[in-house]
mmCIF file of C-alpha atoms in Angstrom:
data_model
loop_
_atom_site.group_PDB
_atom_site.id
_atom_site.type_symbol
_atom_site.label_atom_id
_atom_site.label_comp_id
_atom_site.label_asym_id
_atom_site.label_seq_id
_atom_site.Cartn_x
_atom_site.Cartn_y
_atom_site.Cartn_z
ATOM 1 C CA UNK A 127 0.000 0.000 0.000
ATOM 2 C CA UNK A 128 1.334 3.615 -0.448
ATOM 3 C CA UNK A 129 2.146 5.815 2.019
ATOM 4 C CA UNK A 130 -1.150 7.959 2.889
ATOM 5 C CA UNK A 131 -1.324 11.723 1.267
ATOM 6 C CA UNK A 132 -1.304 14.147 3.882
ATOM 7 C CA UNK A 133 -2.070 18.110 3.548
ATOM 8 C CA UNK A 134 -4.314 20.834 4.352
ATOM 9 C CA UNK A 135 -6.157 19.713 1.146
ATOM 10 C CA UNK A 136 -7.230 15.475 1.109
ATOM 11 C CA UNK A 137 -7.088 13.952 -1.976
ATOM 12 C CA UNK A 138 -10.444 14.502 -4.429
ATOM 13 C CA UNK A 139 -12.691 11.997 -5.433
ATOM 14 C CA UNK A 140 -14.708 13.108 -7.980
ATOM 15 C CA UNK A 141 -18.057 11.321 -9.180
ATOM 16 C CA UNK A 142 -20.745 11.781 -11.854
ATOM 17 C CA UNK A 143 -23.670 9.763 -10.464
ATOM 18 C CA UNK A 144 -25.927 9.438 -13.487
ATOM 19 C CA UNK A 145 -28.025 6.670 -12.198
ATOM 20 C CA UNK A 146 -27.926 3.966 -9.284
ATOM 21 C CA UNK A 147 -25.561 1.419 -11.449
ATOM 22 C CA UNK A 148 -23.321 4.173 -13.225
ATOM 23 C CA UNK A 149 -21.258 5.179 -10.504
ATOM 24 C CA UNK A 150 -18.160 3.068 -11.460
ATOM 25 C CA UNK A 151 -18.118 5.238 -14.523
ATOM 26 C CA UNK A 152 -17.581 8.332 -13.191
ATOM 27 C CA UNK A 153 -14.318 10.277 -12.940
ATOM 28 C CA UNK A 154 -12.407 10.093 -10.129
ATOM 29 C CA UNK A 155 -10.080 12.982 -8.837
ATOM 30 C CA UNK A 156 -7.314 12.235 -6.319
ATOM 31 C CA UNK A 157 -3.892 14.193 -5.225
ATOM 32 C CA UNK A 158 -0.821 12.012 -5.260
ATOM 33 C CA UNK A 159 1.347 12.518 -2.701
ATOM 34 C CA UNK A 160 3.929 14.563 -4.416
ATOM 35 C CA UNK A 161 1.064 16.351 -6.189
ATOM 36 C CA UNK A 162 0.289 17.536 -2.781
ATOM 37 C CA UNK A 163 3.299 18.949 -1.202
ATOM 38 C CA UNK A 164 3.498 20.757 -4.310
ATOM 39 C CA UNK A 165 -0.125 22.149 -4.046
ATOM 40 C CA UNK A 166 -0.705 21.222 -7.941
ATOM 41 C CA UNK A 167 -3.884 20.582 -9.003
ATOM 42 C CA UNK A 168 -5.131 16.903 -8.515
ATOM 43 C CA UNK A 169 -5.454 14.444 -11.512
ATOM 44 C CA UNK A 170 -8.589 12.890 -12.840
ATOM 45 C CA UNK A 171 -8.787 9.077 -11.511
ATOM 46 C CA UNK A 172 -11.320 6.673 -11.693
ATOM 47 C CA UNK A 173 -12.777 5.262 -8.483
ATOM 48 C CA UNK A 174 -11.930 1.454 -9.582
ATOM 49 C CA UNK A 175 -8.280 3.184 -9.325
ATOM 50 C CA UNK A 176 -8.546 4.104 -5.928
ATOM 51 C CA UNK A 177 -9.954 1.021 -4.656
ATOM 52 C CA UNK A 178 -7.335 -1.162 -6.582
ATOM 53 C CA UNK A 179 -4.546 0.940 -4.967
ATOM 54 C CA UNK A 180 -6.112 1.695 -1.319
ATOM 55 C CA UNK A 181 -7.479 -1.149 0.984
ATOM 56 C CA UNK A 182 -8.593 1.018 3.612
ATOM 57 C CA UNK A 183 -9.481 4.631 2.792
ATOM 58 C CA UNK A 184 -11.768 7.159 3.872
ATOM 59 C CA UNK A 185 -13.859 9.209 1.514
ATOM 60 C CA UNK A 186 -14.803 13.101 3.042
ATOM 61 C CA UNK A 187 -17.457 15.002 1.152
ATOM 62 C CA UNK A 188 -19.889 17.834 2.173
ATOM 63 C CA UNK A 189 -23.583 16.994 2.925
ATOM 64 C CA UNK A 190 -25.869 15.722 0.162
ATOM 65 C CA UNK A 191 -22.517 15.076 -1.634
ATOM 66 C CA UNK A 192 -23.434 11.370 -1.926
ATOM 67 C CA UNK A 193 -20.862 10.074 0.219
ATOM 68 C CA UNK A 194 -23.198 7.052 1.418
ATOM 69 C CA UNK A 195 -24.661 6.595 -2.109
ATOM 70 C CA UNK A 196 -21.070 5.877 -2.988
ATOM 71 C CA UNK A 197 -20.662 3.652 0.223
ATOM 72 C CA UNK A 198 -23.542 1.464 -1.005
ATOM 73 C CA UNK A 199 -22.744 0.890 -4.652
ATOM 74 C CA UNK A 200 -19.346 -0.402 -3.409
ATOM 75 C CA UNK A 201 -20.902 -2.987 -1.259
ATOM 76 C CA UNK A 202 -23.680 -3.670 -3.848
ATOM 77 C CA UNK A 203 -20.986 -4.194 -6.288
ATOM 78 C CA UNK A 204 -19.503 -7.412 -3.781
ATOM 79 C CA UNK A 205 -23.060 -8.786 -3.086
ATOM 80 C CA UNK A 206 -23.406 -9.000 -6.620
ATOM 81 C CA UNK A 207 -20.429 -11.768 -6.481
ATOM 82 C CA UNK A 208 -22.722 -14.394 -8.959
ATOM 83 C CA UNK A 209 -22.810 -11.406 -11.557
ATOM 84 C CA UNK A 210 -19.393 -10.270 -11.548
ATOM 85 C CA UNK A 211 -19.920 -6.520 -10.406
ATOM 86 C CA UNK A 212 -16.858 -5.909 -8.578
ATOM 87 C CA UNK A 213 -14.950 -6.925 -11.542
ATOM 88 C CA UNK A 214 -17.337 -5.340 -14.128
ATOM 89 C CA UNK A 215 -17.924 -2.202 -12.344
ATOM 90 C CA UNK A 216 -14.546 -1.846 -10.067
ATOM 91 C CA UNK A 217 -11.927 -3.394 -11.908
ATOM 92 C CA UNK A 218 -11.635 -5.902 -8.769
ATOM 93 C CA UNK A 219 -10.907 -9.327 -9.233
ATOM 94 C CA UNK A 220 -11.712 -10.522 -5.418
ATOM 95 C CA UNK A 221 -14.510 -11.930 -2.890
ATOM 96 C CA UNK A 222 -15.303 -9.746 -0.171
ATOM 97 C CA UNK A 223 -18.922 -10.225 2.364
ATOM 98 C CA UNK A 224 -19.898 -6.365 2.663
ATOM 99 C CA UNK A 225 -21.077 -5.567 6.029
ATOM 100 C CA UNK A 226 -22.064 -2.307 6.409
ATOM 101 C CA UNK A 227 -21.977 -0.117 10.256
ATOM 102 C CA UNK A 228 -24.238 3.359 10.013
ATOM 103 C CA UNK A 229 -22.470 5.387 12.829
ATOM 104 C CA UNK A 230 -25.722 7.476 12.736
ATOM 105 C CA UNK A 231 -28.599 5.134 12.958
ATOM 106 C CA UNK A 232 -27.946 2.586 15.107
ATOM 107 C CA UNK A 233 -26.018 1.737 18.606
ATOM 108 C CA UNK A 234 -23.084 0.792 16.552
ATOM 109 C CA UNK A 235 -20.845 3.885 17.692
ATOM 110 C CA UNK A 236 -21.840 2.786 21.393
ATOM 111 C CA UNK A 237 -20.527 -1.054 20.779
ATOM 112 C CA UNK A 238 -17.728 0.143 19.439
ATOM 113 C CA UNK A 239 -16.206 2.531 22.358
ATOM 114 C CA UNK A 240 -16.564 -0.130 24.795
ATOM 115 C CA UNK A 241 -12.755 -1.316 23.553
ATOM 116 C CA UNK A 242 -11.009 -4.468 23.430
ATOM 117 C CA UNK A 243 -13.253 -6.766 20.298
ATOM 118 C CA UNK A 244 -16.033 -4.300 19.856
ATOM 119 C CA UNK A 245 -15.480 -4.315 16.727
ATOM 120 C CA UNK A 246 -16.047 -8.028 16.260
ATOM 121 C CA UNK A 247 -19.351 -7.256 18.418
ATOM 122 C CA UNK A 248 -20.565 -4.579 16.224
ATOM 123 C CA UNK A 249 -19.743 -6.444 13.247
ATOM 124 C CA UNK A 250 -21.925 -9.631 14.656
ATOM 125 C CA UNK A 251 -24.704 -7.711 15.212
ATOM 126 C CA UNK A 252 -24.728 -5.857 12.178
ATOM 127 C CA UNK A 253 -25.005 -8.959 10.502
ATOM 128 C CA UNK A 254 -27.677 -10.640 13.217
ATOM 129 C CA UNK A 255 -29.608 -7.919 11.881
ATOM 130 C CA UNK A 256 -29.408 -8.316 8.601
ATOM 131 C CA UNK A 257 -29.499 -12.322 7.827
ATOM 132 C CA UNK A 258 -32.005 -12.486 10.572
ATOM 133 C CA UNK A 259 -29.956 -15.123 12.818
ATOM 134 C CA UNK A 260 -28.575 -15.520 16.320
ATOM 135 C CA UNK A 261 -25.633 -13.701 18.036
ATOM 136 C CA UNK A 262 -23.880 -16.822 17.978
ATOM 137 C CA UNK A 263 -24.065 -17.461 13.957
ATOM 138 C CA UNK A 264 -23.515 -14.129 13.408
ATOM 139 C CA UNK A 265 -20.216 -14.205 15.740
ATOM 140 C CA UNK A 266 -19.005 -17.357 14.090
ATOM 141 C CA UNK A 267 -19.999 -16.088 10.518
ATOM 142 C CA UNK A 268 -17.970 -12.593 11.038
ATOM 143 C CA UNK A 269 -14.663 -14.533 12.315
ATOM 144 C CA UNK A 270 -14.301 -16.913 9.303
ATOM 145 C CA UNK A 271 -14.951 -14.447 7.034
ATOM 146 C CA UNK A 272 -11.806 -12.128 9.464
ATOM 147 C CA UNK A 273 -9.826 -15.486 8.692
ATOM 148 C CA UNK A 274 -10.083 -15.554 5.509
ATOM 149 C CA UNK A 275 -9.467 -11.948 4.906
ATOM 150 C CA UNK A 276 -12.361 -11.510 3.049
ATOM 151 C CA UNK A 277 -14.448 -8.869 4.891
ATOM 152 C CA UNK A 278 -15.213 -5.485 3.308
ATOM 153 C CA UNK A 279 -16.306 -3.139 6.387
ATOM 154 C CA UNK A 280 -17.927 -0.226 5.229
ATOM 155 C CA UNK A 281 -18.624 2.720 8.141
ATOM 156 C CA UNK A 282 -21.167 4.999 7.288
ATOM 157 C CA UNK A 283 -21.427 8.683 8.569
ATOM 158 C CA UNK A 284 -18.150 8.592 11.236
ATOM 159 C CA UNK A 285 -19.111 12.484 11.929
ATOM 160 C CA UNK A 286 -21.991 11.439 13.424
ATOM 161 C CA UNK A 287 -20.845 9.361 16.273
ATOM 162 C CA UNK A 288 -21.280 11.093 19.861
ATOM 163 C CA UNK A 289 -18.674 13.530 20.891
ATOM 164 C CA UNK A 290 -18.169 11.499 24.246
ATOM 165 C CA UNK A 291 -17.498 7.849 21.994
ATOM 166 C CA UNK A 292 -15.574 9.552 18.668
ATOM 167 C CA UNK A 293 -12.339 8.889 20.052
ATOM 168 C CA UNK A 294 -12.847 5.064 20.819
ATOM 169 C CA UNK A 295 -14.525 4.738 17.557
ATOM 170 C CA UNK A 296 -11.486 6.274 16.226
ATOM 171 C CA UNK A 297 -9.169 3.990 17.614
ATOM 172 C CA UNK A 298 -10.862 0.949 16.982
ATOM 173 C CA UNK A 299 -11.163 1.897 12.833
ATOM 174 C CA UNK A 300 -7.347 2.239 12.899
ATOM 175 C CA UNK A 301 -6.342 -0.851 14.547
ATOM 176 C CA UNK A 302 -8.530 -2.673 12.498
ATOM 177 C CA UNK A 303 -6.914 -0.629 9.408
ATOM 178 C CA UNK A 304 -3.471 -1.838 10.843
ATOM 179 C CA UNK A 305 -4.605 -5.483 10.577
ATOM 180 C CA UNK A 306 -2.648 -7.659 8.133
ATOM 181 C CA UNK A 307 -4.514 -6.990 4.531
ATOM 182 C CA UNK A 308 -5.088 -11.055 4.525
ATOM 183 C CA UNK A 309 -6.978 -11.125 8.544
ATOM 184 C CA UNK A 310 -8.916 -7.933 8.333
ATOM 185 C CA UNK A 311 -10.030 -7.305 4.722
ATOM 186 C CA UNK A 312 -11.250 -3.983 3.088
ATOM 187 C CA UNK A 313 -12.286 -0.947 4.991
ATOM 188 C CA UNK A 314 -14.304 1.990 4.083
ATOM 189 C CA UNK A 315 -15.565 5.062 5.883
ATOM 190 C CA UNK A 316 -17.157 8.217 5.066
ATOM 191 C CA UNK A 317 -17.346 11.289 6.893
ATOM 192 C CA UNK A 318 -18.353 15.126 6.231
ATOM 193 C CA UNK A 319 -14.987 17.591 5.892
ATOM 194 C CA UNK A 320 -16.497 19.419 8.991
ATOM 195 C CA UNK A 321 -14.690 18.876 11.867
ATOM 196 C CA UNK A 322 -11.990 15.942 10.195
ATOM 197 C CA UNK A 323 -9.394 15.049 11.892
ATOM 198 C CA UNK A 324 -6.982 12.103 9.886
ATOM 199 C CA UNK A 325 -7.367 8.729 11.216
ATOM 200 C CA UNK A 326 -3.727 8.748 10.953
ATOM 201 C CA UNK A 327 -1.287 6.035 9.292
ATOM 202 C CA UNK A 328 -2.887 2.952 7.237
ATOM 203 C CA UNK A 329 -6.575 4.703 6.030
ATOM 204 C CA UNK A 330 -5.824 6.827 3.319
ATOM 205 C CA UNK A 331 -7.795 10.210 3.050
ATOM 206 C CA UNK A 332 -9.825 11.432 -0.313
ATOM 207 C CA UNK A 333 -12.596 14.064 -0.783
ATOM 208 C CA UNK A 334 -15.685 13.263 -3.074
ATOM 209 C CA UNK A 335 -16.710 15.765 -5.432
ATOM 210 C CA UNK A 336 -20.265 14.978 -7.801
ATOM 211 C CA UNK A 337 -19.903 16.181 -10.874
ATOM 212 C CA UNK A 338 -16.421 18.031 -11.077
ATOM 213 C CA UNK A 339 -18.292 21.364 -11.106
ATOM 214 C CA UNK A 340 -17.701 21.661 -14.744
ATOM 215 C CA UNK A 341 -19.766 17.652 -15.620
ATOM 216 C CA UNK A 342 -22.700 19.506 -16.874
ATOM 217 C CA UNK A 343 -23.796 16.432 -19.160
ATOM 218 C CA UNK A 344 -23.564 13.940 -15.850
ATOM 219 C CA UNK A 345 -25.674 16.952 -13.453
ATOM 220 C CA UNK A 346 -28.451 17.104 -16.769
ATOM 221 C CA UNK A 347 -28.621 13.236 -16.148
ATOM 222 C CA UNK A 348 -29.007 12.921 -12.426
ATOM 223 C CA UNK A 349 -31.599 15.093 -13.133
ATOM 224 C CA UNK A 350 -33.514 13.729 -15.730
ATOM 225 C CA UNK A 351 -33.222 10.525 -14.230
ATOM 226 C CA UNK A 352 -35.238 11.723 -10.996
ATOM 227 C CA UNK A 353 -37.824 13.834 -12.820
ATOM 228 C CA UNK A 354 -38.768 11.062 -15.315
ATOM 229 C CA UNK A 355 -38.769 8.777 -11.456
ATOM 230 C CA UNK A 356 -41.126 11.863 -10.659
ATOM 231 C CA UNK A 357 -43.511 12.189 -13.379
ATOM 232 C CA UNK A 358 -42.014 15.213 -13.820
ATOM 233 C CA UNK A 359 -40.017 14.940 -17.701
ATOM 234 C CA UNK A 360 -37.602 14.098 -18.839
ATOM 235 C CA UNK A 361 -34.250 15.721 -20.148
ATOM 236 C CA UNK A 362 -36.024 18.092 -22.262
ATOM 237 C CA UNK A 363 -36.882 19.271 -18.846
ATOM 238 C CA UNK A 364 -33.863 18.580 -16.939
ATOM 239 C CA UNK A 365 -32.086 20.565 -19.365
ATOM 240 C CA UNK A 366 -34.564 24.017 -18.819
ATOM 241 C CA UNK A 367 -33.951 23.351 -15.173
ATOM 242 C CA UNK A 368 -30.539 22.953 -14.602
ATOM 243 C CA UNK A 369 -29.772 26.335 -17.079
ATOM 244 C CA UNK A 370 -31.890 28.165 -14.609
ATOM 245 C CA UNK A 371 -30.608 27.179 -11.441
ATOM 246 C CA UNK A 372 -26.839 28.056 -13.215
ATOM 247 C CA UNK A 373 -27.907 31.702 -14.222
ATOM 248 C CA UNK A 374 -28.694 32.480 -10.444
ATOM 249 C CA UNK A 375 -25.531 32.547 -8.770
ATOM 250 C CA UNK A 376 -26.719 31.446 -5.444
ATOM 251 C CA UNK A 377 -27.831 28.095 -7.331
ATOM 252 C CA UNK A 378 -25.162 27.423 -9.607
ATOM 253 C CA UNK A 379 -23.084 26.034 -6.514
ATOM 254 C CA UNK A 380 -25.531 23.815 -5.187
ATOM 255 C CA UNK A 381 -25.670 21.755 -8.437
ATOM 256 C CA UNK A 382 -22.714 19.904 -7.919
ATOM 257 C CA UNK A 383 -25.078 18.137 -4.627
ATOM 258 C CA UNK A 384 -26.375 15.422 -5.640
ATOM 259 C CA UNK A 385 -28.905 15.986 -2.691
ATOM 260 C CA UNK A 386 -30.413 19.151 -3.259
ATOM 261 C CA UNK A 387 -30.629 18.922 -7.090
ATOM 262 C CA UNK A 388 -32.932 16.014 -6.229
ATOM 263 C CA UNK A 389 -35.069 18.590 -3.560
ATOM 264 C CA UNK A 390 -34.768 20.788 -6.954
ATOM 265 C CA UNK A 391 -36.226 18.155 -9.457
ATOM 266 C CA UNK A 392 -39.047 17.378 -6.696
ATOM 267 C CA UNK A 393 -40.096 20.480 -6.567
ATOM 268 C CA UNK A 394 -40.215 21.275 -10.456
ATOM 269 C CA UNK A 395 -41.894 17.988 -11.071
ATOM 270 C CA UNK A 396 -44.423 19.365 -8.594
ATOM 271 C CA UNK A 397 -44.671 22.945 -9.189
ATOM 272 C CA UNK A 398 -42.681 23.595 -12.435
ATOM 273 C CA UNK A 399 -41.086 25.988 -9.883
ATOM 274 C CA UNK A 400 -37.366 26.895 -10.180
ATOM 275 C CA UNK A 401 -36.118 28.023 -6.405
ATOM 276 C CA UNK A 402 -34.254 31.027 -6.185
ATOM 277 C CA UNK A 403 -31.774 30.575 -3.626
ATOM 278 C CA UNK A 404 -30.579 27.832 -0.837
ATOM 279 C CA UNK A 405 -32.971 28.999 1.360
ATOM 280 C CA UNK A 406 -36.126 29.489 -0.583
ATOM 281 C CA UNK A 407 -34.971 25.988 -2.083
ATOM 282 C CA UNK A 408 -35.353 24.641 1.289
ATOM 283 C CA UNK A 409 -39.023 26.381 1.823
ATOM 284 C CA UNK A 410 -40.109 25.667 -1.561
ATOM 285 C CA UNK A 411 -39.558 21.991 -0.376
ATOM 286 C CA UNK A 412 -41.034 22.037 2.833
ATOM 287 C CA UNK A 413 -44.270 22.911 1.296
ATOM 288 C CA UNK A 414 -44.254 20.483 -1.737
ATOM 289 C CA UNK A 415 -43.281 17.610 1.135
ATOM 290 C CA UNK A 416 -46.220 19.196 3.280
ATOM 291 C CA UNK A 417 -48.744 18.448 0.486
ATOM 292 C CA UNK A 418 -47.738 15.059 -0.377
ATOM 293 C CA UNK A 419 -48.366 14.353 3.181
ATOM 294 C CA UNK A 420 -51.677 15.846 2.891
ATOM 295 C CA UNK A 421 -52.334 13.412 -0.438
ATOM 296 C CA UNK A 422 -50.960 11.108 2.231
ATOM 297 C CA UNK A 423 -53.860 11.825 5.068
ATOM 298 C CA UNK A 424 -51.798 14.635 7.163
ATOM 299 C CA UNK A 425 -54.306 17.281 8.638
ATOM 300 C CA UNK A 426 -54.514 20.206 6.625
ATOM 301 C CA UNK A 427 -54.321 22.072 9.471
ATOM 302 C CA UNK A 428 -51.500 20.159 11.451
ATOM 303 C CA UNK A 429 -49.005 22.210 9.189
ATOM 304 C CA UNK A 430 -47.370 24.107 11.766
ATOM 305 C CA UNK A 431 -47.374 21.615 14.938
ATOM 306 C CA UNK A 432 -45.614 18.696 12.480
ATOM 307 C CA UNK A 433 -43.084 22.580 11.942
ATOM 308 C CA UNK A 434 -42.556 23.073 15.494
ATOM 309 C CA UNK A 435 -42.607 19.126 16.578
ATOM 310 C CA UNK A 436 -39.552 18.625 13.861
ATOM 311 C CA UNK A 437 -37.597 22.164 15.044
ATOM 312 C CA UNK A 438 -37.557 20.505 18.463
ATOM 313 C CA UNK A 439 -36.547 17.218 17.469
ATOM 314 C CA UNK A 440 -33.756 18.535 15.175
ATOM 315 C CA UNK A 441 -32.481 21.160 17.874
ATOM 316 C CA UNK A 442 -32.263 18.033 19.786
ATOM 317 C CA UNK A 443 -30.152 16.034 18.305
ATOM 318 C CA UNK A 444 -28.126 18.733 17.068
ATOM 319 C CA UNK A 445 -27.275 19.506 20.979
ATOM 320 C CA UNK A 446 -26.680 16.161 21.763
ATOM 321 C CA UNK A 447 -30.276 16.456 24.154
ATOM 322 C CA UNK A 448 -32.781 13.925 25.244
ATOM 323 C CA UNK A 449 -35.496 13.528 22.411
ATOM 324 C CA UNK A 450 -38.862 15.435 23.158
ATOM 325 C CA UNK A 451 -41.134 12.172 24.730
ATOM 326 C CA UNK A 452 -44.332 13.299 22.810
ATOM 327 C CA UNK A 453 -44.201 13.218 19.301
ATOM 328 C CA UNK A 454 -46.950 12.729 16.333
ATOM 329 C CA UNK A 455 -44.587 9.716 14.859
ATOM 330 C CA UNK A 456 -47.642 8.660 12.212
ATOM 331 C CA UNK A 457 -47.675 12.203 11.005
ATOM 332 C CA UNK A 458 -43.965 12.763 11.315
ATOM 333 C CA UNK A 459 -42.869 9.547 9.527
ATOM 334 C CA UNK A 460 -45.462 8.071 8.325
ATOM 335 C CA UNK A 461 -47.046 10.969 6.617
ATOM 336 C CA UNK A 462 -43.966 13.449 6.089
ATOM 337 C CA UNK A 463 -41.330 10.905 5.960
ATOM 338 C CA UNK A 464 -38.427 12.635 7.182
ATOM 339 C CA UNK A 465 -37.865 10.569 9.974
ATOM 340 C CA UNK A 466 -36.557 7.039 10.409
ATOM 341 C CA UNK A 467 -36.886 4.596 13.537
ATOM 342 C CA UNK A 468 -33.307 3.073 14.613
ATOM 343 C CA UNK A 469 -33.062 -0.023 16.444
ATOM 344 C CA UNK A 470 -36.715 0.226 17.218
ATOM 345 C CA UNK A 471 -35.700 2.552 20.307
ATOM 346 C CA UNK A 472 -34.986 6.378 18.627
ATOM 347 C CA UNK A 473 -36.379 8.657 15.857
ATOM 348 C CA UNK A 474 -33.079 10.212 13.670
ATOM 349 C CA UNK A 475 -33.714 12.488 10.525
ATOM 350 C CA UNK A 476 -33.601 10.633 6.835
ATOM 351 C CA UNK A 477 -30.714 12.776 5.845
ATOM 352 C CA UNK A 478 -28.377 15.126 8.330
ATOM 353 C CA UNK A 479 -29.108 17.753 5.843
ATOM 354 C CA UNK A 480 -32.571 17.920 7.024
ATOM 355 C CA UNK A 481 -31.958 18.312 10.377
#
């Protein structure tokens, strides 16, 4: 393995997500090491040329940037062993069992600052979870797949994890990333820039980017691919929309997020409206969700209580605070859909943007 690139700048990844299976194809930026104490700018890579060269990296993006979209290809790519997608799609010719740990939904960060074989633990019951079998399978299942080196860990949302458990998390990600490539496997994590700090030696460090800022043929895809999803067109459409959200200049940035030039395709498959900031992007939203919830059964006049109820919640978890204990959860998530149940035990937003 190289040595991992260090500067005030990570390495870029940059991807073009065109649709759910396309993701291999997209372009790939990332700053060599030399590139870097140089300041140069980085060189276009493919993502199958990251993976082949790093076993255990970490990919940093901004919110909405598609980080975990990214995350989840890579581990649909293994589970699709029969089919070949790791070679097809990745340029990898190896087995790996993809087991993935969401930092932010579930007690995982918890298991894993208790120390000593959490990670084993949270690894077990990851996979408990998912194949629907007993602690001890799941135990047994997750240390002959450590033995034969053919585990591909991928860690979902690290900036998530409490304040109070980030630096046992921490610790546990790089000893496992010190592991012997043929006992531990593959290991991926993602994490928003905010608030980074490296992981240190063994996980190498690169920064996704959608679109390259300058992909305007992949951005007029993503889109048309949600609004014909939506009802809403097609790329005769996608096409009127994304020129108008790159004349306004407080647009023209947001279209390299995957994330909110979905929230823009919802709303012009709605309204044929074209938002003209961040912020009235955000309220123009809020009102087409509050209407599908009404199509759903929501009140009419429950508008501002589901507001207020969600305000509360979010301010919430953003201080790290109890959870208000009375909540409309049918309106809220069933009706809204903006939040998710964890573990059967906690209420978390669908996306950290939204909170």
């Amino acid at each position: 393995p190289r040595s991992k690139p260090r500067s005030d700048l990570p390495p870029v990844i940059e991807t073009g997500q065109t649709g759910d299976t396309e993701i291999a194809e997209s372009q790939v930026e990332v700053h060599a090491t030399e590139s870097q104490e140089q300041n140069t700018v980085p060189v276009p890579d493919l993502l199958s040329k990251v993976l082949q060269e790093s076993k255990r990296l970490i990919l940093l993006g901004e919110p909405g940037a598609g980080k975990s979209t990214v995350l989840q290809f890579i581990g649909l790519c293994f589970s699709r062993h029969a089919e070949e997608w790791a070679h097809q799609r990745l340029g990898l010719e190896e087995f790996r069992v993809p087991v993935l740990l969401r930092m932010g939904e579930s007690n995982t960060a918890e298991i894993l600052a208790r120390g000593g074989a959490a990670m084993d633990t949270a690894l077990a019951e990851a996979v408990a979870a998912t194949l629907q079998v007993d602690n001890q399978s799941s135990r047994q299942l997750v240390q002959s797949w450590r033995k034969l080196g053919c585990l591909l860990v991928l860690v979902d949302a690290l900036d998530e994890t409490l304040a109070g458990e980030l630096e046992a998390v921490r610790r546990q990600l790089t000893a496992f990333a010190n592991l012997a490539p043929d006992e531990g496997g593959r290991l991926v994590i993602t994490s928003r820039l905010a608030g980074y700090q490296s992981l240190g030696a063994g996980i190498d460090e690169f920064t996704l980017t959608p679109f390259g800022g300058q992909q305007y043929e992949g951005k007029q895809t993503y889109l048309a691919n949600w609004l014909t999803a939506l009802g809403g067109g097609g790329a005769a459409e996608a096409q009127v929309l994304l020129k108008n959200m790159n004349a306004r200049p407080s647009l023209r940035r947001i279209t390299g997020n995957p994330f909110l030039l979905r929230l823009a395709a919802e709303i012009y498959a709605d309204k044929r409206e074209i938002a003209g900031s961040r912020a009235d992007l955000y309220e123009r939203w809020i009102n087409v969700l509050w209407e599908r919830a009404c199509r759903r059964g929501a009140p009419i006049d429950k508008k501002e209580s589901a507001w207020g109820q969600l305000e509360e919640i979010a301010w919430s978890l953003q201080m790290q605070q109890p959870l208000p204990k009375q909540c409309d959860v049918d309106l809220l998530r069933g009706k809204l859909g903006v939040l998710a149940c964890v573990d059967g035990r906690y209420y978390t937003f669908i996306h950290l943007t939204l909170r």
